[in-house]
XYZ file of C-alpha atoms in Angstrom:
535
model
C 83.321 101.177 101.499
C 81.611 99.722 98.246
C 80.658 103.289 97.149
C 84.531 104.705 97.960
C 85.782 101.896 95.932
C 83.227 102.091 92.973
C 84.422 105.599 93.099
C 88.284 104.584 93.083
C 87.801 101.955 90.277
C 86.071 104.382 88.177
C 89.009 107.419 88.755
C 91.515 104.512 87.791
C 89.791 103.351 84.692
C 89.272 107.138 83.647
C 93.188 108.111 84.086
C 94.229 105.063 82.397
C 93.048 106.593 79.428
C 94.885 109.569 79.735
C 94.093 112.148 77.081
C 91.195 110.502 76.264
C 89.933 107.903 73.292
C 90.531 110.829 70.584
C 94.004 111.530 71.642
C 94.734 108.102 71.852
C 93.557 106.726 68.436
C 95.641 109.588 67.324
C 98.986 108.308 68.656
C 98.196 104.745 67.729
C 97.940 105.846 64.027
C 101.328 106.728 64.255
C 102.254 103.168 65.084
C 103.095 103.670 68.598
C 101.994 102.030 72.115
C 100.462 103.771 74.524
C 102.149 104.893 77.906
C 100.380 101.550 79.543
C 100.682 99.222 76.786
C 104.418 100.103 76.543
C 104.683 99.254 80.284
C 102.519 96.071 80.280
C 104.384 94.903 76.909
C 107.702 95.254 79.504
C 106.470 93.933 82.260
C 107.044 90.108 83.333
C 103.454 88.453 82.903
C 101.649 86.880 85.532
C 103.726 88.707 88.120
C 102.807 91.577 90.864
C 103.265 95.563 90.163
C 101.754 98.700 91.794
C 101.610 101.995 90.418
C 102.996 104.753 92.022
C 101.877 108.776 92.001
C 98.470 107.270 90.727
C 96.211 110.543 90.706
C 99.115 112.916 90.488
C 97.556 116.243 88.781
C 94.020 114.968 89.632
C 91.915 118.070 89.870
C 94.927 120.287 88.902
C 95.454 122.908 86.039
C 91.650 123.233 85.249
C 92.383 126.223 83.139
C 94.997 124.664 81.013
C 92.980 121.556 80.358
C 94.068 119.466 83.014
C 97.076 116.736 83.544
C 95.647 113.607 84.386
C 98.382 111.000 85.911
C 100.580 113.880 85.780
C 101.269 113.017 82.156
C 103.317 110.015 83.163
C 103.039 106.894 84.492
C 105.255 105.233 87.127
C 104.904 101.414 87.995
C 107.311 99.479 90.255
C 107.648 96.265 88.905
C 109.443 92.734 87.454
C 111.243 93.079 84.242
C 113.166 89.336 83.510
C 112.517 88.748 87.302
C 114.520 91.949 88.209
C 112.213 94.431 90.554
C 112.820 97.812 88.124
C 110.968 101.128 88.405
C 109.466 102.231 84.948
C 108.729 105.782 83.952
C 106.643 106.103 80.509
C 105.726 109.564 79.030
C 102.020 109.933 78.342
C 101.634 111.594 75.031
C 98.101 111.866 74.899
C 98.311 114.262 77.457
C 99.672 117.741 75.873
C 101.688 115.801 73.913
C 103.964 114.127 77.112
C 104.965 118.002 78.269
C 105.720 118.540 81.878
C 103.511 120.085 84.242
C 104.809 121.021 87.294
C 103.332 117.786 88.786
C 105.007 115.743 86.050
C 108.342 117.252 87.167
C 107.918 116.265 90.879
C 106.544 112.597 90.218
C 109.354 112.068 88.065
C 111.416 113.133 90.840
C 109.926 110.884 93.164
C 110.140 107.639 90.730
C 114.249 108.584 90.751
C 114.098 108.938 94.741
C 112.678 105.277 94.775
C 114.912 104.019 92.271
C 118.217 105.877 94.820
C 116.790 104.840 97.982
C 116.246 100.949 96.924
C 119.338 100.476 94.264
C 116.445 99.600 91.759
C 117.066 99.754 87.868
C 115.372 102.349 86.369
C 113.606 102.448 83.059
C 112.543 105.704 81.087
C 110.184 105.193 78.126
C 110.473 108.733 76.946
C 107.596 110.572 74.623
C 107.343 113.790 75.500
C 107.610 117.573 74.358
C 109.260 118.803 77.287
C 108.648 121.581 79.800
C 105.067 122.849 79.285
C 106.285 126.381 78.318
C 103.239 128.380 79.931
C 104.142 127.178 83.639
C 107.507 127.212 82.770
C 108.619 129.494 86.007
C 107.079 126.877 88.161
C 109.325 123.990 86.850
C 112.483 125.035 85.122
C 114.645 126.907 87.997
C 114.393 125.794 91.438
C 115.836 123.348 93.345
C 113.059 120.171 93.252
C 112.397 121.171 89.252
C 113.074 119.824 86.030
C 116.917 120.172 86.382
C 117.153 118.321 89.452
C 116.332 115.028 87.414
C 119.816 115.279 85.252
C 121.329 116.193 88.186
C 119.576 112.520 89.591
C 120.911 110.525 86.441
C 124.216 111.610 87.301
C 123.839 110.511 91.048
C 122.587 107.626 89.763
C 125.260 106.535 87.532
C 128.175 106.979 89.909
C 126.196 104.918 92.687
C 126.154 102.069 89.837
C 122.158 102.164 89.490
C 121.299 100.831 85.944
C 119.046 103.663 84.320
C 118.044 102.083 80.421
C 116.300 104.895 77.951
C 113.798 104.338 74.975
C 113.299 107.387 72.986
C 109.885 106.284 71.156
C 108.745 109.470 70.340
C 109.531 113.310 70.690
C 112.650 114.228 72.975
C 113.270 117.740 72.857
C 115.626 120.950 74.837
C 116.936 120.109 78.218
C 114.825 117.079 77.976
C 117.132 115.245 75.599
C 119.517 115.335 78.645
C 117.655 112.269 80.086
C 118.315 109.757 77.858
C 121.772 110.431 77.200
C 122.733 110.680 80.780
C 121.539 106.761 81.152
C 123.507 103.944 80.247
C 121.810 102.524 77.636
C 120.024 104.999 75.012
C 117.707 103.701 72.324
C 115.108 105.124 69.673
C 112.521 103.912 67.504
C 112.827 104.529 63.352
C 109.975 106.731 62.235
C 108.850 107.994 65.664
C 111.756 108.667 68.012
C 113.272 111.843 67.824
C 116.195 113.664 69.913
C 117.822 117.273 69.697
C 118.017 120.409 71.474
C 116.055 122.458 69.322
C 113.428 121.251 66.788
C 113.272 122.232 63.174
C 111.601 125.355 63.310
C 113.407 126.844 66.313
C 116.943 125.959 64.309
C 115.708 127.902 61.142
C 114.718 130.703 63.500
C 117.915 130.823 65.258
C 120.731 130.174 62.889
C 118.318 130.347 58.752
C 119.114 126.686 58.638
C 116.434 124.738 57.174
C 116.320 120.930 57.965
C 113.421 118.384 58.527
C 113.197 116.808 62.197
C 114.261 112.991 60.871
C 117.481 114.318 59.546
C 117.955 116.976 61.947
C 117.802 114.152 65.153
C 115.753 110.923 63.838
C 117.193 107.624 64.490
C 119.468 106.902 61.935
C 121.091 110.409 62.456
C 121.866 109.263 66.190
C 122.290 105.851 65.857
C 124.877 105.710 62.503
C 126.023 109.462 62.448
C 126.227 111.351 65.792
C 126.529 108.373 68.310
C 124.423 109.745 70.936
C 122.306 106.862 70.859
C 123.054 103.032 71.167
C 120.985 101.205 68.535
C 117.765 101.862 66.506
C 114.587 99.343 66.518
C 111.779 99.634 63.895
C 108.817 99.521 66.784
C 108.068 99.904 70.264
C 107.797 96.110 70.658
C 111.077 95.529 69.199
C 112.796 98.412 71.396
C 110.890 96.888 74.695
C 112.499 93.738 73.940
C 115.950 94.862 73.529
C 115.225 96.648 76.865
C 114.256 93.010 78.316
C 117.385 91.450 77.082
C 119.774 93.711 78.503
C 117.831 93.912 81.850
C 117.746 89.996 81.777
C 122.243 90.217 81.900
C 122.130 92.352 85.034
C 124.121 90.714 88.164
C 122.786 90.903 91.569
C 123.748 93.052 94.189
C 124.334 92.309 97.751
C 121.435 92.038 99.616
C 120.161 94.095 103.065
C 119.209 91.059 104.937
C 116.020 91.387 105.924
C 113.798 88.554 107.652
C 112.013 86.469 104.936
C 110.095 82.719 105.293
C 107.620 80.837 103.594
C 104.343 83.269 103.199
C 100.970 82.194 104.923
C 97.859 83.743 104.129
C 96.288 85.579 106.905
C 93.821 84.896 109.261
C 90.990 86.711 107.972
C 90.216 87.371 103.856
C 90.573 90.916 103.004
C 86.809 91.616 103.207
C 87.233 91.426 106.966
C 88.456 94.647 106.356
C 85.899 96.420 105.191
C 83.585 94.414 107.667
C 85.328 96.219 110.717
C 86.260 99.669 109.456
C 83.540 102.052 110.354
C 81.946 104.230 108.088
C 81.278 107.004 110.559
C 85.214 108.172 111.137
C 84.214 108.993 115.096
C 83.423 105.699 115.716
C 85.575 103.304 117.467
C 86.947 100.015 116.020
C 89.875 97.747 116.732
C 92.855 98.010 114.492
C 93.872 94.405 115.361
C 90.791 93.185 113.452
C 91.676 94.786 110.274
C 95.873 94.004 110.766
C 94.804 90.364 111.316
C 93.460 90.382 107.442
C 96.632 91.567 106.312
C 99.766 90.159 108.421
C 100.864 86.297 107.980
C 98.465 84.060 110.143
C 99.454 83.643 113.730
C 102.416 86.208 113.150
C 101.269 89.142 115.137
C 103.356 89.438 118.388
C 102.000 93.028 120.284
C 104.675 94.924 122.128
C 103.797 95.924 125.485
C 100.195 95.195 124.664
C 98.703 96.535 127.977
C 100.475 99.560 128.399
C 99.755 102.788 125.935
C 96.726 101.252 124.333
C 96.487 104.088 121.761
C 98.941 102.779 120.051
C 99.543 99.519 118.899
C 103.242 97.763 118.123
C 103.609 94.358 117.482
C 106.129 92.406 114.996
C 104.639 90.121 112.123
C 105.044 88.815 109.191
C 103.976 90.248 105.801
C 104.130 87.605 102.978
C 106.420 86.148 104.910
C 108.780 89.313 105.396
C 109.403 90.395 108.903
C 108.173 93.889 109.882
C 107.501 96.311 113.141
C 103.960 97.515 112.912
C 103.077 100.548 114.546
C 99.406 101.395 114.460
C 97.062 103.864 115.895
C 94.445 101.689 117.738
C 90.661 103.563 117.501
C 89.135 101.737 120.972
C 88.515 103.600 123.819
C 90.912 101.844 126.385
C 91.269 101.925 130.073
C 94.370 102.522 131.033
C 95.489 101.830 134.578
C 97.221 104.459 136.811
C 99.122 104.220 139.931
C 96.885 103.642 143.035
C 94.444 101.385 141.398
C 92.793 104.194 139.557
C 92.010 104.117 135.820
C 91.008 106.969 133.256
C 89.482 106.297 129.750
C 91.333 107.186 127.085
C 90.095 108.188 123.340
C 91.270 106.117 120.407
C 93.134 107.606 117.688
C 94.964 110.117 120.166
C 98.186 109.525 121.378
C 99.051 110.053 125.211
C 102.460 109.963 126.558
C 102.679 106.550 127.328
C 101.624 105.399 123.867
C 104.387 107.758 122.659
C 107.194 106.383 125.155
C 106.165 102.980 124.341
C 106.282 103.499 120.217
C 109.725 105.177 120.890
C 110.997 102.420 122.565
C 109.534 99.912 119.752
C 110.897 101.689 116.645
C 114.208 101.622 118.234
C 113.873 98.095 118.727
C 113.440 97.381 115.028
C 116.308 99.548 114.225
C 118.335 97.260 116.258
C 117.495 94.278 114.987
C 116.873 95.444 111.087
C 113.022 95.014 110.765
C 111.497 97.250 108.374
C 108.720 99.504 110.147
C 104.996 99.738 108.784
C 102.802 102.702 110.015
C 98.970 102.447 109.833
C 97.824 105.750 110.565
C 94.046 106.712 112.018
C 95.366 109.344 114.326
C 93.552 112.805 115.231
C 96.516 114.124 117.276
C 98.521 114.258 120.282
C 96.266 114.635 123.707
C 95.782 117.909 124.446
C 94.608 120.140 127.840
C 96.407 121.140 131.165
C 96.587 117.284 132.479
C 98.710 116.172 129.471
C 101.096 119.314 129.256
C 101.715 118.844 132.570
C 102.978 115.140 132.011
C 105.226 116.142 129.431
C 103.105 115.125 126.392
C 105.683 117.579 123.992
C 108.568 115.830 125.295
C 107.280 112.347 125.028
C 105.955 112.859 121.564
C 109.650 114.218 120.514
C 110.718 110.981 121.680
C 108.592 109.176 119.630
C 108.797 111.757 116.453
C 113.014 111.617 116.852
C 113.275 108.003 117.123
C 110.915 107.532 113.980
C 112.800 110.077 112.027
C 116.156 109.019 112.452
C 115.238 104.935 111.842
C 117.838 103.512 109.078
C 115.427 100.748 108.253
C 112.766 101.254 105.623
C 109.319 102.721 106.505
C 105.966 101.814 105.080
C 103.205 104.285 106.023
C 99.231 103.599 105.031
C 96.581 106.361 106.002
C 93.803 104.264 106.839
C 91.440 107.003 108.582
C 92.441 110.281 110.105
C 95.745 111.956 109.715
C 95.905 115.277 111.611
C 98.164 117.288 112.804
C 101.211 116.397 114.865
C 99.669 112.741 114.403
C 100.468 112.615 111.311
C 104.149 113.366 111.442
C 104.732 110.723 114.607
C 103.102 108.457 112.447
C 105.815 108.871 109.679
C 103.776 110.959 107.255
C 105.479 112.018 103.854
C 107.725 114.427 105.330
C 109.593 111.744 107.213
C 110.486 109.647 104.102
C 108.440 106.622 104.047
C 109.477 104.491 101.210
C 106.280 104.023 100.123
C 103.152 105.687 101.525
C 99.415 104.918 100.295
C 95.806 105.907 101.586
C 92.828 104.008 101.739
C 89.668 105.544 100.256
C 88.709 106.045 103.671
C 91.587 108.428 104.589
C 91.355 112.328 105.535
C 94.616 114.318 105.733
C 94.646 117.755 107.185
C 95.961 119.981 109.897
C 92.998 119.120 112.014
C 89.107 117.503 111.243
C 86.382 119.421 108.774
C 84.097 120.623 111.992
C 87.273 121.512 114.299
C 88.776 123.981 111.454
C 85.203 124.927 110.598
C 84.804 126.249 114.298
C 88.230 127.582 114.730
C 88.092 129.901 111.567
C 84.690 131.010 111.952
C 86.294 131.954 115.267
C 88.660 134.052 113.803
C 86.156 135.595 111.098
C 84.137 136.726 113.584
C 86.343 138.581 115.600
C 87.933 140.217 112.597
C 84.154 141.346 111.698
C 83.081 142.190 114.667
C 86.205 144.797 114.928
C 84.754 146.417 112.033
C 81.490 146.659 113.596
C 80.186 143.731 112.008
C 77.923 141.711 113.991
C 76.923 138.284 112.550
C 73.762 136.688 112.541
C 72.895 133.043 113.768
C 71.926 132.223 110.076
C 74.982 134.482 108.927
C 77.284 131.884 111.055
C 75.488 128.855 110.073
C 76.014 129.726 106.149
C 79.546 130.737 106.743
C 80.310 127.354 109.164
C 79.011 125.513 105.933
C 81.000 127.695 103.536
C 84.193 127.051 105.429
C 83.505 123.260 106.125
C 82.801 122.718 102.337
C 86.206 123.895 101.099
C 87.802 122.421 104.054
C 86.616 118.927 103.692
C 87.168 118.818 99.865
C 90.701 119.167 100.848
C 90.553 116.617 103.290
C 89.780 113.997 100.389
C 92.477 111.773 100.046
C 92.576 112.128 96.128
C 93.492 115.704 97.134
C 96.559 114.382 98.612
C 97.270 111.994 95.757
C 96.982 114.891 93.028
C 99.591 116.685 95.085
C 102.105 113.592 95.769
C 101.773 113.794 99.231
C 100.809 110.347 98.988
C 101.902 107.644 96.540
C 98.671 106.957 95.523
C 94.599 106.037 96.819
C 94.134 102.172 96.857
C 91.796 99.383 97.679
C 92.728 98.524 101.077
C 93.403 94.791 99.884
C 96.408 95.330 97.781
C 98.023 96.773 101.178
C 99.805 93.712 101.906
C 100.820 93.620 97.859
C 102.459 96.815 98.918
C 104.196 95.998 101.508
C 105.565 92.901 100.294
C 107.118 94.621 97.076
C 108.400 97.782 98.949
C 110.078 95.577 101.341
C 111.876 93.448 98.841
C 112.448 96.588 96.545
C 114.436 97.802 99.879
C 116.186 94.308 100.657
C 118.070 95.540 97.270
C 120.219 98.147 99.004
C 122.367 96.792 101.325
C 123.452 100.121 102.676
C 122.194 101.021 105.952
C 123.729 103.599 107.925
C 124.275 103.063 111.771
C 121.133 103.783 113.851
C 121.737 107.048 116.060
C 118.923 108.270 117.386
C 119.716 111.710 118.376
C 118.937 113.757 121.548
C 115.731 112.462 123.104
C 114.964 113.720 126.747
C 114.470 111.400 129.542
């Protein structure tokens, strides 16, 4: 764990440098704060915050020079004691240009704001769409244009949007700040126009400089496109804080919260009990006891369906319903006093039935759900099939997918196959989803996938009259497993925004608390209808 956490810290530190020291120096020579400096200045001091979409773009777009952190920083944090989403373009990364992953990350930020009805603040400093990849970000439903659609939708929903133009803001990107409720601009560095001076000259022959075309004075004094101009970044950010300070409160959802108590064990307890060998069993209760408030864990059907833990608890005072994979090998009682051993991390019929009922209870009682994944999938084989594992698994997936209470997911270890789905993977709309450095996500483990793919290749080659030697098989298997294991990495998942980031396990408690507080801002909870569940 120490090695994994050291790697996490090193990667995070590097990401916070954006395009690198040289680019940061050039950026600051223009009198501008960096993307992170703007966020830190805006946030309330001594209040927690969490980054959304960290590692987006990690290892991607190498031929184009890379796009660290997706070229944009997104944070959930407090501004004048109001929980907000902040989106800050990083102009040290390709001048803040939008890569496909940048668009996806911005949409994720808007999604969180819309789900939780949180104010959203855009700190704009972007050269617009990265033209060499325009076909991957411009025309489709979940591409660049969806951002402006969301601007309009949020306005209709009554969600405040504030934009500060602190650098370039060109072409289609110009609509984002102007479709916000407040649009500010910084003198000398901020500019907004549909086409810059070079394009204007080539298109209509007009010769004009960018400042006159779309600078702070032009839009604050002549066009009225922006509300006010400010001499520097700091004064503009001060104005944002003054505006947010005036926002009224909306009705709350009413999730239960009492005075917080510390967990029974310090977070180091997690490192002690989580084994390095991901095949080795461990007791998930020991992990949970370092996350939930002391003496608050109340297990549901403790002696039944033991490969899934279902429990009521409190985290930082908030009531939660926990659904967690149990990795211990357990004995399950069967009719006639017979018992069978059940493998930890596998979902059996009894576990799926228990989880489905517990999830329905939490929805009935308006209790947010937290999932802890360390799952290899549903049990396979003739015995499970004859017992109706597909039917029982469908019950669990149905109950989870139709949940109306907020859901939060943490990938602790394995997250394989349909187990990812049943335990509220990204496709099932968790409000926040994070991976621990120990996480693996894929259809199956590297070893299983390697053997399966090797068998397929052997059959293909044999049909062509090619027989593999044992040495050839071993080399091929090693090559397959190496490539597959790279894709299992939590950073591979975070780069593609399958998860909202890779975190130190000690931050889990903070993220759950902030996530429920954010969800509590949306008082609209639909009636729970579980849909069709076979009995």
